[in-house]
Every structure is written in structure tokens, then in C-alpha cells.
CSV table of C-alpha atoms in Angstrom, one decimal:
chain,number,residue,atom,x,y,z
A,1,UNK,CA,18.7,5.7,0.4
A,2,UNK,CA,17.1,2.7,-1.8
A,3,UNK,CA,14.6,2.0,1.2
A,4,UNK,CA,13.7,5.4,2.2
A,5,UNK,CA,12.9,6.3,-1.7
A,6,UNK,CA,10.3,3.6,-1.8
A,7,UNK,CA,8.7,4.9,1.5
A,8,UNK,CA,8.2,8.0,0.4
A,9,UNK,CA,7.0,6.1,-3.0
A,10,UNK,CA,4.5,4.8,-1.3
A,11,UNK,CA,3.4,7.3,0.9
A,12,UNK,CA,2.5,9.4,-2.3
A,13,UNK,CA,0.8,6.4,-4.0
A,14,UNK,CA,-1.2,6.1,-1.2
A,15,UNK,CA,-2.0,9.3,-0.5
A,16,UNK,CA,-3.5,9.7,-4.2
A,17,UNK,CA,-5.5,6.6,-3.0
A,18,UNK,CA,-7.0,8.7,-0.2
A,19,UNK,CA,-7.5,12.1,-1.9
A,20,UNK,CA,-9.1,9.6,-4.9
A,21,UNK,CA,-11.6,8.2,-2.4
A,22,UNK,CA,-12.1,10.9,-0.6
A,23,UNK,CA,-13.3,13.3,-3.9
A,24,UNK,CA,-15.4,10.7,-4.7
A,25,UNK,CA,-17.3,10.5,-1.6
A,26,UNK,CA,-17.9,14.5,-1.9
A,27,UNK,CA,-15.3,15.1,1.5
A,28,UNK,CA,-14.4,19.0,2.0
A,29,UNK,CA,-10.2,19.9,2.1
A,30,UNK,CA,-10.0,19.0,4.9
A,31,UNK,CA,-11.3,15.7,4.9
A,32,UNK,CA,-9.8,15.0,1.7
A,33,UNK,CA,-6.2,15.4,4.0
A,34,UNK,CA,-7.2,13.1,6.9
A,35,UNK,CA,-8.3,10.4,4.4
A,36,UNK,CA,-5.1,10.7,2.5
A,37,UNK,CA,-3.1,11.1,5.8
A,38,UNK,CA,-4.3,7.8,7.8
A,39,UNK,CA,-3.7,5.8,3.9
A,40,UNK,CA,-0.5,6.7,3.8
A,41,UNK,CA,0.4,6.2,7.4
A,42,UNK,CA,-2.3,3.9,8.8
A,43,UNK,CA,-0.7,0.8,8.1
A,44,UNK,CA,2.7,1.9,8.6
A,45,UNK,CA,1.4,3.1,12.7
A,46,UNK,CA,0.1,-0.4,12.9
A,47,UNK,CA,3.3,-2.0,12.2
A,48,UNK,CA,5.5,0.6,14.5
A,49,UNK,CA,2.9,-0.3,17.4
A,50,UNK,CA,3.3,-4.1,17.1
A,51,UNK,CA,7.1,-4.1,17.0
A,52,UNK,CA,7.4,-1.2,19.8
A,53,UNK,CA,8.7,1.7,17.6
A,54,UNK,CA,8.1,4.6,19.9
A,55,UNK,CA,7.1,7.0,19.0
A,56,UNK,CA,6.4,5.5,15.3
A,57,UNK,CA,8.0,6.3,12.1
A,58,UNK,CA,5.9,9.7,10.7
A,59,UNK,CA,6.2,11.3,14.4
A,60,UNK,CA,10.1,10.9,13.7
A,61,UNK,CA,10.4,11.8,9.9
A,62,UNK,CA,8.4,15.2,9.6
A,63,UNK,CA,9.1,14.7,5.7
A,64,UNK,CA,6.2,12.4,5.4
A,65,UNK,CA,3.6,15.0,6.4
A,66,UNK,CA,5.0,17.3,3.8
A,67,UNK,CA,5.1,14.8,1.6
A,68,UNK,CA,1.5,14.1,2.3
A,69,UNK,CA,-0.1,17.5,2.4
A,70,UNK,CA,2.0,18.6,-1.2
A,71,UNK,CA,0.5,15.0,-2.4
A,72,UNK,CA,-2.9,16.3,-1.5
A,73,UNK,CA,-2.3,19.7,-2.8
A,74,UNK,CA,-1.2,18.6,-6.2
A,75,UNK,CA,-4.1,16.0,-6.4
A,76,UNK,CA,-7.0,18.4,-5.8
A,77,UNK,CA,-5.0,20.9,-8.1
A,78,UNK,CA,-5.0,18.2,-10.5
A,79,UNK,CA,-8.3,16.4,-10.0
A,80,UNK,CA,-9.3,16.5,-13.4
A,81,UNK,CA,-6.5,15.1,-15.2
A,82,UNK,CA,-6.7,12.6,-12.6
A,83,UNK,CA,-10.3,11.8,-13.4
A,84,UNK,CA,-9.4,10.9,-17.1
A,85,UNK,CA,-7.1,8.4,-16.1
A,86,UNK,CA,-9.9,5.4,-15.5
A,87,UNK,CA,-8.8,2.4,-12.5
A,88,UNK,CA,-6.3,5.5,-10.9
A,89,UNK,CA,-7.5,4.6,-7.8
A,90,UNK,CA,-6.6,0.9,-8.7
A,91,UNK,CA,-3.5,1.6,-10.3
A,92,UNK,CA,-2.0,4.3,-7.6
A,93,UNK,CA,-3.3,1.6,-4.8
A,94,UNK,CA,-1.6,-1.2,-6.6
A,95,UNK,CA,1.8,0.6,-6.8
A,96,UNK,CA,1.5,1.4,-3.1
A,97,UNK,CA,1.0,-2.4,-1.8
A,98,UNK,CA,3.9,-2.7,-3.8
A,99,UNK,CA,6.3,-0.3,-2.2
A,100,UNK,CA,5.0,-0.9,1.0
A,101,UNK,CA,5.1,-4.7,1.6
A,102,UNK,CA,8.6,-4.2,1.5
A,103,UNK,CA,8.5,-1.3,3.6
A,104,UNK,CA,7.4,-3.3,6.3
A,105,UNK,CA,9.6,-6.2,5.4
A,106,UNK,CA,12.9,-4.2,5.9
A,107,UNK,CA,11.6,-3.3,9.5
A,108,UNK,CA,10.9,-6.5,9.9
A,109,UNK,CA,14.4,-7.5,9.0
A,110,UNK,CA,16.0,-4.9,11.4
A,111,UNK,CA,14.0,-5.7,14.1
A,112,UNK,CA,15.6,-9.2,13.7
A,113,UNK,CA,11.9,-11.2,13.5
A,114,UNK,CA,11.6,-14.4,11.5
A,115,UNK,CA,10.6,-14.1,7.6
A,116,UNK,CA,6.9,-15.4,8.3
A,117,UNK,CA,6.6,-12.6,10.4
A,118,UNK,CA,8.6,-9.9,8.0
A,119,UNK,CA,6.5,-10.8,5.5
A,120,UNK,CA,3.0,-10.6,7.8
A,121,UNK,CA,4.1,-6.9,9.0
A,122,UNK,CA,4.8,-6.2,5.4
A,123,UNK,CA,1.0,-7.1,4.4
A,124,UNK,CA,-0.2,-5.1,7.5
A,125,UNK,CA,2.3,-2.1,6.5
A,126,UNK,CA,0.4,-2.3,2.8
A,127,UNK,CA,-3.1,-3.3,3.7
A,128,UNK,CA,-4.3,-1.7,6.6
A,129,UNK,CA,-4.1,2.1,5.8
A,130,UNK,CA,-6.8,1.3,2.8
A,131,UNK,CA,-8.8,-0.6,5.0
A,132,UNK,CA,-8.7,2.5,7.9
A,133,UNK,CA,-9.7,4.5,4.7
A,134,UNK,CA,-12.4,2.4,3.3
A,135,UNK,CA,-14.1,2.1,7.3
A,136,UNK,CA,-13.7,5.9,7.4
A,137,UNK,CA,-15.3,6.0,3.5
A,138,UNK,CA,-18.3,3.5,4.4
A,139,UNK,CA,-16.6,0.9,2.1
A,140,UNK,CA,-16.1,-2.5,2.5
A,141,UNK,CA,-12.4,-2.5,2.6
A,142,UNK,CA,-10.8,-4.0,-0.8
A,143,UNK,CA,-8.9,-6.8,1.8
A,144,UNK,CA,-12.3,-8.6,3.0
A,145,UNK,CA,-13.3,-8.6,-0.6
A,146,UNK,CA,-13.2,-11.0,-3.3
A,147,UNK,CA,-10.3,-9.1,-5.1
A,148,UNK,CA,-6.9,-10.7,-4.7
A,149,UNK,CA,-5.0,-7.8,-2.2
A,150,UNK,CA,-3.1,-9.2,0.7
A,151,UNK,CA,-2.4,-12.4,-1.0
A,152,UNK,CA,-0.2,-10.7,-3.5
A,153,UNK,CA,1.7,-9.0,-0.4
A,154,UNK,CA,2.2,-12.6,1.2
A,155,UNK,CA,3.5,-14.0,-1.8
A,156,UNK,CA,5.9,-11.2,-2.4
A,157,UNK,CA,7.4,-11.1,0.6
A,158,UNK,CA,8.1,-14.5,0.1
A,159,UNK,CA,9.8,-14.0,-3.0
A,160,UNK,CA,11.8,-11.5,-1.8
A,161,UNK,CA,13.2,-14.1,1.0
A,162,UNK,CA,13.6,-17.0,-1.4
A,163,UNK,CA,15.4,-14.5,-3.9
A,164,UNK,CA,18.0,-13.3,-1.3
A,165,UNK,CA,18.8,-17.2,-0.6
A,166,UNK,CA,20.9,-16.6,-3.9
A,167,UNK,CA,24.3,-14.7,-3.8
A,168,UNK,CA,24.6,-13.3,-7.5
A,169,UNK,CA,21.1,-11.6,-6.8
A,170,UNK,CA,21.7,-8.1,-4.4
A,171,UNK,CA,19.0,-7.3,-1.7
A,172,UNK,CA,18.6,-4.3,-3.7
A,173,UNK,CA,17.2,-6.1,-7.0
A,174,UNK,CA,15.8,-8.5,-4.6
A,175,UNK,CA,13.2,-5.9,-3.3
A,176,UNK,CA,12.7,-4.4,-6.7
A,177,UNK,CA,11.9,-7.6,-8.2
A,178,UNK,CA,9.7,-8.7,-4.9
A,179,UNK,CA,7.9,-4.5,-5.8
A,180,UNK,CA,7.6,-5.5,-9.3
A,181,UNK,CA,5.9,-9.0,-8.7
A,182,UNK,CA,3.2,-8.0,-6.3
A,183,UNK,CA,2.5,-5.1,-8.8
A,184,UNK,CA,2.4,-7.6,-12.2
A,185,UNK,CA,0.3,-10.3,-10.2
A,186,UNK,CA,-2.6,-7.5,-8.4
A,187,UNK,CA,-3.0,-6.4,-12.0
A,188,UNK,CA,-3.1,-10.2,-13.6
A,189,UNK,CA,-5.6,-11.2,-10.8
A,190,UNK,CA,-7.8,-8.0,-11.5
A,191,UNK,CA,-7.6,-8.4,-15.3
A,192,UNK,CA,-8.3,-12.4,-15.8
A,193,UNK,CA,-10.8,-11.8,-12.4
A,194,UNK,CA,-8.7,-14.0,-10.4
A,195,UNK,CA,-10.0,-14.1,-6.9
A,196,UNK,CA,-10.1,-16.7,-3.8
A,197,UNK,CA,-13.0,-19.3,-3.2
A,198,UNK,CA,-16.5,-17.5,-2.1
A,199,UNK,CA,-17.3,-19.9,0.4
A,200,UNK,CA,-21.2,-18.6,0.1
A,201,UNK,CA,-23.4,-20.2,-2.3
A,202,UNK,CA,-26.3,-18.7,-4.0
A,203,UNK,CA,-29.5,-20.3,-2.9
């Protein structure tokens, strides 16, 4: 129950990511839905693909689309309150890399891979609906900028593996602790404008 409640976390976090995006780019209802549709579920499809999960996950839980379109729903009815909260998009995004990451992980885990490749179909699970949306938004996707994004999902998933090495600590405040640290550290590396090396120099 722990793990399906922070899918279904995420899926609304990142489906107020899409409907955010997608109001500012001026899209019609519609549009609006798809781009909160392939947020939410983009990276999640990725992941089912590589591991051979057929047919993947949201084709199997019809609660996600639901979830989804009463996400969008409540957004667009809500726009304007949502508009006065400034960095939504940042913060809503932020919670759902969190959730996520160890979304993927867990499938991961029960599709018995090695932790270096949990934690990589964690990152994709998190990262690669925003960049689907950002491609299908003309944007540069967050992940190929200068923002610290996937790194926080690597390191993690990490934690999450190094924490469950202890006994005293349960998986289940292993993954909200693993949640909590990607969250604390995206918002760190944003506020102090932490980011990796720019290999380009001005000339």
C-alpha cells in the first residue's frame, strides 16, 4: 500500500507539472491533458519497456488515468490559485522526482536487477516524462540543463541502498528518507545555484 501511495503521489505531482507547462504555453483542454498525461506516465512507459513489462503499468491500473484527468480537472479549475503560488512548477516537479525515483527503484528491485541499475531505472522513471514534456513544450528539457535534476535521483537511490544495509532502519523509512533527501538536495542545489561544471567557456 506504502508503494502504490507514492505512485499515485507522483502521478499527481507530475501531472500539475504538465497542466503548469502546458497553461503557460497557451495549449487548449485538450492539450493541457496530453501534456499532463505523457509527464505523469512517460517515464514510467520507458522504464516498463526496458524491463519487458507488457503491457506497461497505466494500461494495467486504469486508476492512473483517472487520477490524471481529475488532476487536470482540478488544476485548470484552480489555475489561479495555482498561479500565486511562485516556483509551483519547481516545487510540484521537485516532489515528483522524489516519489518517483523510488517508484522505479522498487521495480527495479522486483525485477531482481542489480542496485546500479535500480537506481538508473529510478532516474529514467523520474526524469524522462519532464523531458517528453519539455520536447513536446519546445523546452530544453530541465535534465540537459545546468540545474542539478537527475543527479539528485542518482544519489537517492543510492541512499536508499546504503540505508537498507542497516537492520534497525525498515525499507519503508528507507524509501521515505531516500523521497525526503532528493527533495531537500533539488531545492538546496536550486537555492545556493548549485549546478555541474559548464564545460563551455565564454570567448
Amino acid at each position: 500500500m506504502f508503494y502504490y501511495f507514492i505512485d499515485i503521489l507522483g502521478t499527481i505531482a507530475f501531472a500539475i507539472s504538465g497542466v503548469l507547462v502546458a497553461m503557460e504555453k497557451k495549449l487548449d483542454v485538450f492539450g493541457v491533458l496530453i501534456i499532463a498525461f505523457v509527464t505523469a506516465v512517460g517515464g514510467g512507459t520507458l522504464r516498463d519497456l526496458l524491463i519487458g513489462v507488457r503491457p506497461v503499468g497505466w494500461l494495467n491500473a486504469p486508476i492512473h488515468i483517472l487520477v490524471i484527468v481529475s488532476t487536470v480537472i482540478l488544476a485548470i479549475l484552480f489555475a489561479r490559485q495555482l498561479k500565486y503560488v511562485r516556483k509551483s512548477l519547481f516545487l510540484f516537479d521537485t516532489i515528483g522526482i522524489g516519489l518517483y525515483t523510488m517508484a522505479g527503484v522498487e521495480k527495479g528491485i522486483a525485477a531482481d536487477l542489480s542496485p546500479v541499475m535500480c537506481v538508473a531505472l529510478g532516474t529514467i522513471t523520474a526524469c524522462f516524462g519532464g523531458v517528453i514534456r519539455d520536447i513536446l513544450c519546445n523546452e530544453i528539457p530541465v535534465i540537459f540543463r545546468k540545474e542539478i535534476y537527475a543527479t539528485v535521483c542518482i544519489l537517492g537511490g543510492f541512499i536508499y541502498f546504503l540505508l537498507i544495509q542497516f537492520p534497525v532502519i525498515s525499507n519503508t523509512i528507507a524509501h521515505s528518507m531516500a523521497i525526503l533527501t532528493i527533495i531537500i538536495m533539488r531545492i538546496l542545489a536550486v537555492r545556493f545555484k548549485i549546478s555541474l561544471p559548464n564545460i563551455y567557456r565564454d570567448a
